[in-house]
């Protein structure tokens, strides 16, 4: 018995969508054991603990977001709007905003964006966390979030010296 079988799935480049003639290509079943795909066949005769009918829809690998700042998401207008629309003003606003940040606010906003991403098929994210503040609050918040969402998303956190490594006398140690 398999752990899971996704039935009636279309897979791009493996008999998945339509031929040039417009003829619909056949669907297939995808067998999973131990967290790995172990079979892709026109029809798997075995049963599984969990079976999902893909309904002839496309099944694809998860998407990846390689660059995000989850510690700053959903913060537009707080504490003020970026009137120039430039990166430099955005960085200045972040410096103003982080003085009043809370771990709860970072996690709440980041969790909302993570939920949006998962709904769109994104399951791997590399985020940057401001590591230039001695409190390391953004990093702590995102590490907690990473643990909370580990069953739905792979979250990689990169320490990011937003204000520069040498603007803080202890900047090098903060990066470590």
mmCIF file with all atom_site columns, C-alpha atoms in Angstrom:
data_model
loop_
_atom_site.group_PDB
_atom_site.id
_atom_site.type_symbol
_atom_site.label_atom_id
_atom_site.label_alt_id
_atom_site.label_comp_id
_atom_site.label_asym_id
_atom_site.label_entity_id
_atom_site.label_seq_id
_atom_site.pdbx_PDB_ins_code
_atom_site.Cartn_x
_atom_site.Cartn_y
_atom_site.Cartn_z
_atom_site.occupancy
_atom_site.B_iso_or_equiv
_atom_site.pdbx_formal_charge
_atom_site.auth_seq_id
_atom_site.auth_comp_id
_atom_site.auth_asym_id
_atom_site.auth_atom_id
_atom_site.pdbx_PDB_model_num
ATOM 1   C CA . UNK A 1 1   ? 0.000  0.000  0.000   1.00 0.00 ? 1   UNK A CA 1
ATOM 2   C CA . UNK A 1 2   ? 1.290  3.452  -0.923  1.00 0.00 ? 2   UNK A CA 1
ATOM 3   C CA . UNK A 1 3   ? 1.114  6.468  1.366   1.00 0.00 ? 3   UNK A CA 1
ATOM 4   C CA . UNK A 1 4   ? -0.673 8.592  -1.238  1.00 0.00 ? 4   UNK A CA 1
ATOM 5   C CA . UNK A 1 5   ? -1.866 8.396  -4.839  1.00 0.00 ? 5   UNK A CA 1
ATOM 6   C CA . UNK A 1 6   ? -2.839 11.429 -6.871  1.00 0.00 ? 6   UNK A CA 1
ATOM 7   C CA . UNK A 1 7   ? -5.169 10.109 -9.542  1.00 0.00 ? 7   UNK A CA 1
ATOM 8   C CA . UNK A 1 8   ? -6.300 11.548 -12.858 1.00 0.00 ? 8   UNK A CA 1
ATOM 9   C CA . UNK A 1 9   ? -3.437 14.094 -13.050 1.00 0.00 ? 9   UNK A CA 1
ATOM 10  C CA . UNK A 1 10  ? -1.989 15.851 -16.055 1.00 0.00 ? 10  UNK A CA 1
ATOM 11  C CA . UNK A 1 11  ? 1.772  16.339 -16.025 1.00 0.00 ? 11  UNK A CA 1
ATOM 12  C CA . UNK A 1 12  ? 3.454  18.783 -18.385 1.00 0.00 ? 12  UNK A CA 1
ATOM 13  C CA . UNK A 1 13  ? 5.682  17.030 -20.934 1.00 0.00 ? 13  UNK A CA 1
ATOM 14  C CA . UNK A 1 14  ? 4.556  13.622 -19.773 1.00 0.00 ? 14  UNK A CA 1
ATOM 15  C CA . UNK A 1 15  ? 1.190  13.319 -21.374 1.00 0.00 ? 15  UNK A CA 1
ATOM 16  C CA . UNK A 1 16  ? -0.412 16.261 -19.762 1.00 0.00 ? 16  UNK A CA 1
ATOM 17  C CA . UNK A 1 17  ? -2.197 18.912 -21.700 1.00 0.00 ? 17  UNK A CA 1
ATOM 18  C CA . UNK A 1 18  ? -3.161 18.823 -25.403 1.00 0.00 ? 18  UNK A CA 1
ATOM 19  C CA . UNK A 1 19  ? -1.438 17.767 -28.554 1.00 0.00 ? 19  UNK A CA 1
ATOM 20  C CA . UNK A 1 20  ? -1.098 20.266 -31.397 1.00 0.00 ? 20  UNK A CA 1
ATOM 21  C CA . UNK A 1 21  ? -4.109 18.604 -33.002 1.00 0.00 ? 21  UNK A CA 1
ATOM 22  C CA . UNK A 1 22  ? -6.167 19.609 -29.969 1.00 0.00 ? 22  UNK A CA 1
ATOM 23  C CA . UNK A 1 23  ? -6.511 15.999 -28.833 1.00 0.00 ? 23  UNK A CA 1
ATOM 24  C CA . UNK A 1 24  ? -6.466 15.796 -25.070 1.00 0.00 ? 24  UNK A CA 1
ATOM 25  C CA . UNK A 1 25  ? -3.594 13.763 -23.669 1.00 0.00 ? 25  UNK A CA 1
ATOM 26  C CA . UNK A 1 26  ? -4.311 11.067 -21.115 1.00 0.00 ? 26  UNK A CA 1
ATOM 27  C CA . UNK A 1 27  ? -4.039 11.573 -17.407 1.00 0.00 ? 27  UNK A CA 1
ATOM 28  C CA . UNK A 1 28  ? -1.884 9.526  -15.075 1.00 0.00 ? 28  UNK A CA 1
ATOM 29  C CA . UNK A 1 29  ? -1.606 8.548  -11.432 1.00 0.00 ? 29  UNK A CA 1
ATOM 30  C CA . UNK A 1 30  ? 1.237  9.623  -9.154  1.00 0.00 ? 30  UNK A CA 1
ATOM 31  C CA . UNK A 1 31  ? 2.241  7.287  -6.324  1.00 0.00 ? 31  UNK A CA 1
ATOM 32  C CA . UNK A 1 32  ? 4.009  8.564  -3.209  1.00 0.00 ? 32  UNK A CA 1
ATOM 33  C CA . UNK A 1 33  ? 5.815  6.538  -0.560  1.00 0.00 ? 33  UNK A CA 1
ATOM 34  C CA . UNK A 1 34  ? 7.925  7.914  2.271   1.00 0.00 ? 34  UNK A CA 1
ATOM 35  C CA . UNK A 1 35  ? 7.497  11.471 1.028   1.00 0.00 ? 35  UNK A CA 1
ATOM 36  C CA . UNK A 1 36  ? 8.861  10.660 -2.438  1.00 0.00 ? 36  UNK A CA 1
ATOM 37  C CA . UNK A 1 37  ? 7.240  10.068 -5.796  1.00 0.00 ? 37  UNK A CA 1
ATOM 38  C CA . UNK A 1 38  ? 7.782  6.395  -6.538  1.00 0.00 ? 38  UNK A CA 1
ATOM 39  C CA . UNK A 1 39  ? 5.487  5.834  -9.505  1.00 0.00 ? 39  UNK A CA 1
ATOM 40  C CA . UNK A 1 40  ? 3.957  7.750  -12.385 1.00 0.00 ? 40  UNK A CA 1
ATOM 41  C CA . UNK A 1 41  ? 1.751  5.465  -14.438 1.00 0.00 ? 41  UNK A CA 1
ATOM 42  C CA . UNK A 1 42  ? -1.401 5.657  -16.566 1.00 0.00 ? 42  UNK A CA 1
ATOM 43  C CA . UNK A 1 43  ? -3.232 3.813  -13.795 1.00 0.00 ? 43  UNK A CA 1
ATOM 44  C CA . UNK A 1 44  ? -1.732 2.606  -10.511 1.00 0.00 ? 44  UNK A CA 1
ATOM 45  C CA . UNK A 1 45  ? -3.521 -0.560 -9.450  1.00 0.00 ? 45  UNK A CA 1
ATOM 46  C CA . UNK A 1 46  ? -2.506 -0.269 -5.803  1.00 0.00 ? 46  UNK A CA 1
ATOM 47  C CA . UNK A 1 47  ? -4.421 1.562  -3.108  1.00 0.00 ? 47  UNK A CA 1
ATOM 48  C CA . UNK A 1 48  ? -3.163 4.203  -0.700  1.00 0.00 ? 48  UNK A CA 1
ATOM 49  C CA . UNK A 1 49  ? -3.888 5.600  2.738   1.00 0.00 ? 49  UNK A CA 1
ATOM 50  C CA . UNK A 1 50  ? -4.764 8.893  1.044   1.00 0.00 ? 50  UNK A CA 1
ATOM 51  C CA . UNK A 1 51  ? -6.060 9.275  -2.503  1.00 0.00 ? 51  UNK A CA 1
ATOM 52  C CA . UNK A 1 52  ? -6.610 12.590 -4.239  1.00 0.00 ? 52  UNK A CA 1
ATOM 53  C CA . UNK A 1 53  ? -8.504 12.995 -7.502  1.00 0.00 ? 53  UNK A CA 1
ATOM 54  C CA . UNK A 1 54  ? -6.755 15.763 -9.476  1.00 0.00 ? 54  UNK A CA 1
ATOM 55  C CA . UNK A 1 55  ? -9.769 15.893 -11.779 1.00 0.00 ? 55  UNK A CA 1
ATOM 56  C CA . UNK A 1 56  ? -7.657 16.054 -14.920 1.00 0.00 ? 56  UNK A CA 1
ATOM 57  C CA . UNK A 1 57  ? -5.901 19.195 -13.721 1.00 0.00 ? 57  UNK A CA 1
ATOM 58  C CA . UNK A 1 58  ? -2.220 19.973 -14.100 1.00 0.00 ? 58  UNK A CA 1
ATOM 59  C CA . UNK A 1 59  ? 0.041  18.772 -11.301 1.00 0.00 ? 59  UNK A CA 1
ATOM 60  C CA . UNK A 1 60  ? 3.403  20.538 -11.104 1.00 0.00 ? 60  UNK A CA 1
ATOM 61  C CA . UNK A 1 61  ? 6.304  20.961 -8.705  1.00 0.00 ? 61  UNK A CA 1
ATOM 62  C CA . UNK A 1 62  ? 5.868  23.735 -6.144  1.00 0.00 ? 62  UNK A CA 1
ATOM 63  C CA . UNK A 1 63  ? 6.982  27.236 -6.992  1.00 0.00 ? 63  UNK A CA 1
ATOM 64  C CA . UNK A 1 64  ? 9.917  29.021 -5.362  1.00 0.00 ? 64  UNK A CA 1
ATOM 65  C CA . UNK A 1 65  ? 10.223 32.627 -4.202  1.00 0.00 ? 65  UNK A CA 1
ATOM 66  C CA . UNK A 1 66  ? 13.982 33.269 -3.959  1.00 0.00 ? 66  UNK A CA 1
ATOM 67  C CA . UNK A 1 67  ? 13.907 36.847 -2.618  1.00 0.00 ? 67  UNK A CA 1
ATOM 68  C CA . UNK A 1 68  ? 11.492 38.291 -0.116  1.00 0.00 ? 68  UNK A CA 1
ATOM 69  C CA . UNK A 1 69  ? 11.640 40.453 3.009   1.00 0.00 ? 69  UNK A CA 1
ATOM 70  C CA . UNK A 1 70  ? 8.970  38.844 5.190   1.00 0.00 ? 70  UNK A CA 1
ATOM 71  C CA . UNK A 1 71  ? 9.938  41.064 8.113   1.00 0.00 ? 71  UNK A CA 1
ATOM 72  C CA . UNK A 1 72  ? 8.718  44.103 6.149   1.00 0.00 ? 72  UNK A CA 1
ATOM 73  C CA . UNK A 1 73  ? 5.682  42.804 4.252   1.00 0.00 ? 73  UNK A CA 1
ATOM 74  C CA . UNK A 1 74  ? 2.298  44.541 4.488   1.00 0.00 ? 74  UNK A CA 1
ATOM 75  C CA . UNK A 1 75  ? 3.890  47.627 5.985   1.00 0.00 ? 75  UNK A CA 1
ATOM 76  C CA . UNK A 1 76  ? 3.101  50.176 3.278   1.00 0.00 ? 76  UNK A CA 1
ATOM 77  C CA . UNK A 1 77  ? 2.205  53.507 4.859   1.00 0.00 ? 77  UNK A CA 1
ATOM 78  C CA . UNK A 1 78  ? 3.714  52.632 8.221   1.00 0.00 ? 78  UNK A CA 1
ATOM 79  C CA . UNK A 1 79  ? 5.041  54.923 9.522   1.00 0.00 ? 79  UNK A CA 1
ATOM 80  C CA . UNK A 1 80  ? 4.628  56.867 6.253   1.00 0.00 ? 80  UNK A CA 1
ATOM 81  C CA . UNK A 1 81  ? 4.385  56.367 2.513   1.00 0.00 ? 81  UNK A CA 1
ATOM 82  C CA . UNK A 1 82  ? 7.396  56.247 0.217   1.00 0.00 ? 82  UNK A CA 1
ATOM 83  C CA . UNK A 1 83  ? 6.629  59.446 -1.700  1.00 0.00 ? 83  UNK A CA 1
ATOM 84  C CA . UNK A 1 84  ? 9.604  59.175 -4.068  1.00 0.00 ? 84  UNK A CA 1
ATOM 85  C CA . UNK A 1 85  ? 9.128  55.465 -4.704  1.00 0.00 ? 85  UNK A CA 1
ATOM 86  C CA . UNK A 1 86  ? 12.879 54.951 -4.428  1.00 0.00 ? 86  UNK A CA 1
ATOM 87  C CA . UNK A 1 87  ? 14.781 52.206 -2.676  1.00 0.00 ? 87  UNK A CA 1
ATOM 88  C CA . UNK A 1 88  ? 16.729 54.721 -0.603  1.00 0.00 ? 88  UNK A CA 1
ATOM 89  C CA . UNK A 1 89  ? 13.561 56.284 0.788   1.00 0.00 ? 89  UNK A CA 1
ATOM 90  C CA . UNK A 1 90  ? 12.147 52.809 1.404   1.00 0.00 ? 90  UNK A CA 1
ATOM 91  C CA . UNK A 1 91  ? 15.237 51.894 3.435   1.00 0.00 ? 91  UNK A CA 1
ATOM 92  C CA . UNK A 1 92  ? 14.915 55.133 5.411   1.00 0.00 ? 92  UNK A CA 1
ATOM 93  C CA . UNK A 1 93  ? 11.258 54.393 6.158   1.00 0.00 ? 93  UNK A CA 1
ATOM 94  C CA . UNK A 1 94  ? 12.182 50.876 7.299   1.00 0.00 ? 94  UNK A CA 1
ATOM 95  C CA . UNK A 1 95  ? 14.686 52.454 9.721   1.00 0.00 ? 95  UNK A CA 1
ATOM 96  C CA . UNK A 1 96  ? 11.874 54.594 11.116  1.00 0.00 ? 96  UNK A CA 1
ATOM 97  C CA . UNK A 1 97  ? 9.432  51.693 11.248  1.00 0.00 ? 97  UNK A CA 1
ATOM 98  C CA . UNK A 1 98  ? 11.653 49.181 12.991  1.00 0.00 ? 98  UNK A CA 1
ATOM 99  C CA . UNK A 1 99  ? 11.898 51.382 16.091  1.00 0.00 ? 99  UNK A CA 1
ATOM 100 C CA . UNK A 1 100 ? 8.314  50.369 16.937  1.00 0.00 ? 100 UNK A CA 1
ATOM 101 C CA . UNK A 1 101 ? 8.241  46.801 15.624  1.00 0.00 ? 101 UNK A CA 1
ATOM 102 C CA . UNK A 1 102 ? 6.919  43.938 17.670  1.00 0.00 ? 102 UNK A CA 1
ATOM 103 C CA . UNK A 1 103 ? 7.510  40.263 17.127  1.00 0.00 ? 103 UNK A CA 1
ATOM 104 C CA . UNK A 1 104 ? 3.754  39.718 16.982  1.00 0.00 ? 104 UNK A CA 1
ATOM 105 C CA . UNK A 1 105 ? 3.269  42.303 14.201  1.00 0.00 ? 105 UNK A CA 1
ATOM 106 C CA . UNK A 1 106 ? 6.093  40.843 12.105  1.00 0.00 ? 106 UNK A CA 1
ATOM 107 C CA . UNK A 1 107 ? 4.738  37.315 12.486  1.00 0.00 ? 107 UNK A CA 1
ATOM 108 C CA . UNK A 1 108 ? 1.141  38.343 11.776  1.00 0.00 ? 108 UNK A CA 1
ATOM 109 C CA . UNK A 1 109 ? 2.026  40.128 8.524   1.00 0.00 ? 109 UNK A CA 1
ATOM 110 C CA . UNK A 1 110 ? 4.505  37.472 7.441   1.00 0.00 ? 110 UNK A CA 1
ATOM 111 C CA . UNK A 1 111 ? 2.028  34.669 8.158   1.00 0.00 ? 111 UNK A CA 1
ATOM 112 C CA . UNK A 1 112 ? -0.613 36.380 6.019   1.00 0.00 ? 112 UNK A CA 1
ATOM 113 C CA . UNK A 1 113 ? 1.798  36.599 3.082   1.00 0.00 ? 113 UNK A CA 1
ATOM 114 C CA . UNK A 1 114 ? 2.916  32.992 3.593   1.00 0.00 ? 114 UNK A CA 1
ATOM 115 C CA . UNK A 1 115 ? -0.727 31.897 3.444   1.00 0.00 ? 115 UNK A CA 1
ATOM 116 C CA . UNK A 1 116 ? -1.143 33.795 0.151   1.00 0.00 ? 116 UNK A CA 1
ATOM 117 C CA . UNK A 1 117 ? 1.995  32.180 -1.237  1.00 0.00 ? 117 UNK A CA 1
ATOM 118 C CA . UNK A 1 118 ? 0.969  28.649 -0.285  1.00 0.00 ? 118 UNK A CA 1
ATOM 119 C CA . UNK A 1 119 ? -2.422 29.239 -1.916  1.00 0.00 ? 119 UNK A CA 1
ATOM 120 C CA . UNK A 1 120 ? -0.556 30.063 -5.139  1.00 0.00 ? 120 UNK A CA 1
ATOM 121 C CA . UNK A 1 121 ? 1.642  26.953 -5.013  1.00 0.00 ? 121 UNK A CA 1
ATOM 122 C CA . UNK A 1 122 ? 4.769  28.503 -3.482  1.00 0.00 ? 122 UNK A CA 1
ATOM 123 C CA . UNK A 1 123 ? 6.318  26.100 -1.016  1.00 0.00 ? 123 UNK A CA 1
ATOM 124 C CA . UNK A 1 124 ? 9.950  27.250 -0.873  1.00 0.00 ? 124 UNK A CA 1
ATOM 125 C CA . UNK A 1 125 ? 10.863 30.810 0.161   1.00 0.00 ? 125 UNK A CA 1
ATOM 126 C CA . UNK A 1 126 ? 14.140 32.546 0.834   1.00 0.00 ? 126 UNK A CA 1
ATOM 127 C CA . UNK A 1 127 ? 13.511 35.592 2.995   1.00 0.00 ? 127 UNK A CA 1
ATOM 128 C CA . UNK A 1 128 ? 15.833 38.214 4.347   1.00 0.00 ? 128 UNK A CA 1
ATOM 129 C CA . UNK A 1 129 ? 15.685 39.280 7.984   1.00 0.00 ? 129 UNK A CA 1
ATOM 130 C CA . UNK A 1 130 ? 17.140 42.572 9.144   1.00 0.00 ? 130 UNK A CA 1
ATOM 131 C CA . UNK A 1 131 ? 20.132 41.687 11.290  1.00 0.00 ? 131 UNK A CA 1
ATOM 132 C CA . UNK A 1 132 ? 21.489 45.186 11.871  1.00 0.00 ? 132 UNK A CA 1
ATOM 133 C CA . UNK A 1 133 ? 19.413 45.886 14.979  1.00 0.00 ? 133 UNK A CA 1
ATOM 134 C CA . UNK A 1 134 ? 20.990 44.604 18.228  1.00 0.00 ? 134 UNK A CA 1
ATOM 135 C CA . UNK A 1 135 ? 17.638 43.120 19.328  1.00 0.00 ? 135 UNK A CA 1
ATOM 136 C CA . UNK A 1 136 ? 17.541 40.831 16.246  1.00 0.00 ? 136 UNK A CA 1
ATOM 137 C CA . UNK A 1 137 ? 13.749 41.026 16.608  1.00 0.00 ? 137 UNK A CA 1
ATOM 138 C CA . UNK A 1 138 ? 12.986 40.426 12.896  1.00 0.00 ? 138 UNK A CA 1
ATOM 139 C CA . UNK A 1 139 ? 15.220 37.362 12.866  1.00 0.00 ? 139 UNK A CA 1
ATOM 140 C CA . UNK A 1 140 ? 13.652 35.934 16.029  1.00 0.00 ? 140 UNK A CA 1
ATOM 141 C CA . UNK A 1 141 ? 10.135 36.492 14.684  1.00 0.00 ? 141 UNK A CA 1
ATOM 142 C CA . UNK A 1 142 ? 10.899 34.780 11.382  1.00 0.00 ? 142 UNK A CA 1
ATOM 143 C CA . UNK A 1 143 ? 12.663 31.859 13.089  1.00 0.00 ? 143 UNK A CA 1
ATOM 144 C CA . UNK A 1 144 ? 9.520  31.287 15.162  1.00 0.00 ? 144 UNK A CA 1
ATOM 145 C CA . UNK A 1 145 ? 7.366  31.528 12.040  1.00 0.00 ? 145 UNK A CA 1
ATOM 146 C CA . UNK A 1 146 ? 9.641  29.079 10.220  1.00 0.00 ? 146 UNK A CA 1
ATOM 147 C CA . UNK A 1 147 ? 9.003  26.516 12.927  1.00 0.00 ? 147 UNK A CA 1
ATOM 148 C CA . UNK A 1 148 ? 5.246  27.145 12.889  1.00 0.00 ? 148 UNK A CA 1
ATOM 149 C CA . UNK A 1 149 ? 4.896  26.702 9.099   1.00 0.00 ? 149 UNK A CA 1
ATOM 150 C CA . UNK A 1 150 ? 7.389  23.874 8.589   1.00 0.00 ? 150 UNK A CA 1
ATOM 151 C CA . UNK A 1 151 ? 4.618  21.481 7.511   1.00 0.00 ? 151 UNK A CA 1
ATOM 152 C CA . UNK A 1 152 ? 3.470  23.719 4.633   1.00 0.00 ? 152 UNK A CA 1
ATOM 153 C CA . UNK A 1 153 ? 6.546  25.671 3.542   1.00 0.00 ? 153 UNK A CA 1
ATOM 154 C CA . UNK A 1 154 ? 10.310 25.453 3.491   1.00 0.00 ? 154 UNK A CA 1
ATOM 155 C CA . UNK A 1 155 ? 11.465 28.858 4.738   1.00 0.00 ? 155 UNK A CA 1
ATOM 156 C CA . UNK A 1 156 ? 15.121 29.787 4.407   1.00 0.00 ? 156 UNK A CA 1
ATOM 157 C CA . UNK A 1 157 ? 16.139 32.872 6.380   1.00 0.00 ? 157 UNK A CA 1
ATOM 158 C CA . UNK A 1 158 ? 19.140 34.981 5.374   1.00 0.00 ? 158 UNK A CA 1
ATOM 159 C CA . UNK A 1 159 ? 20.605 37.443 7.860   1.00 0.00 ? 159 UNK A CA 1
ATOM 160 C CA . UNK A 1 160 ? 20.528 40.780 6.063   1.00 0.00 ? 160 UNK A CA 1
ATOM 161 C CA . UNK A 1 161 ? 22.476 43.801 7.359   1.00 0.00 ? 161 UNK A CA 1
ATOM 162 C CA . UNK A 1 162 ? 19.896 46.382 6.232   1.00 0.00 ? 162 UNK A CA 1
ATOM 163 C CA . UNK A 1 163 ? 21.835 49.281 7.726   1.00 0.00 ? 163 UNK A CA 1
ATOM 164 C CA . UNK A 1 164 ? 25.225 47.862 6.789   1.00 0.00 ? 164 UNK A CA 1
ATOM 165 C CA . UNK A 1 165 ? 27.587 45.647 8.742   1.00 0.00 ? 165 UNK A CA 1
ATOM 166 C CA . UNK A 1 166 ? 29.718 48.498 10.066  1.00 0.00 ? 166 UNK A CA 1
ATOM 167 C CA . UNK A 1 167 ? 27.015 51.021 11.069  1.00 0.00 ? 167 UNK A CA 1
ATOM 168 C CA . UNK A 1 168 ? 26.737 49.260 14.417  1.00 0.00 ? 168 UNK A CA 1
ATOM 169 C CA . UNK A 1 169 ? 29.923 48.731 16.466  1.00 0.00 ? 169 UNK A CA 1
ATOM 170 C CA . UNK A 1 170 ? 28.828 45.113 16.995  1.00 0.00 ? 170 UNK A CA 1
ATOM 171 C CA . UNK A 1 171 ? 27.661 44.618 13.379  1.00 0.00 ? 171 UNK A CA 1
ATOM 172 C CA . UNK A 1 172 ? 30.013 41.749 12.579  1.00 0.00 ? 172 UNK A CA 1
ATOM 173 C CA . UNK A 1 173 ? 28.880 39.804 15.642  1.00 0.00 ? 173 UNK A CA 1
ATOM 174 C CA . UNK A 1 174 ? 25.223 40.426 14.787  1.00 0.00 ? 174 UNK A CA 1
ATOM 175 C CA . UNK A 1 175 ? 25.778 38.863 11.375  1.00 0.00 ? 175 UNK A CA 1
ATOM 176 C CA . UNK A 1 176 ? 27.332 35.809 13.001  1.00 0.00 ? 176 UNK A CA 1
#
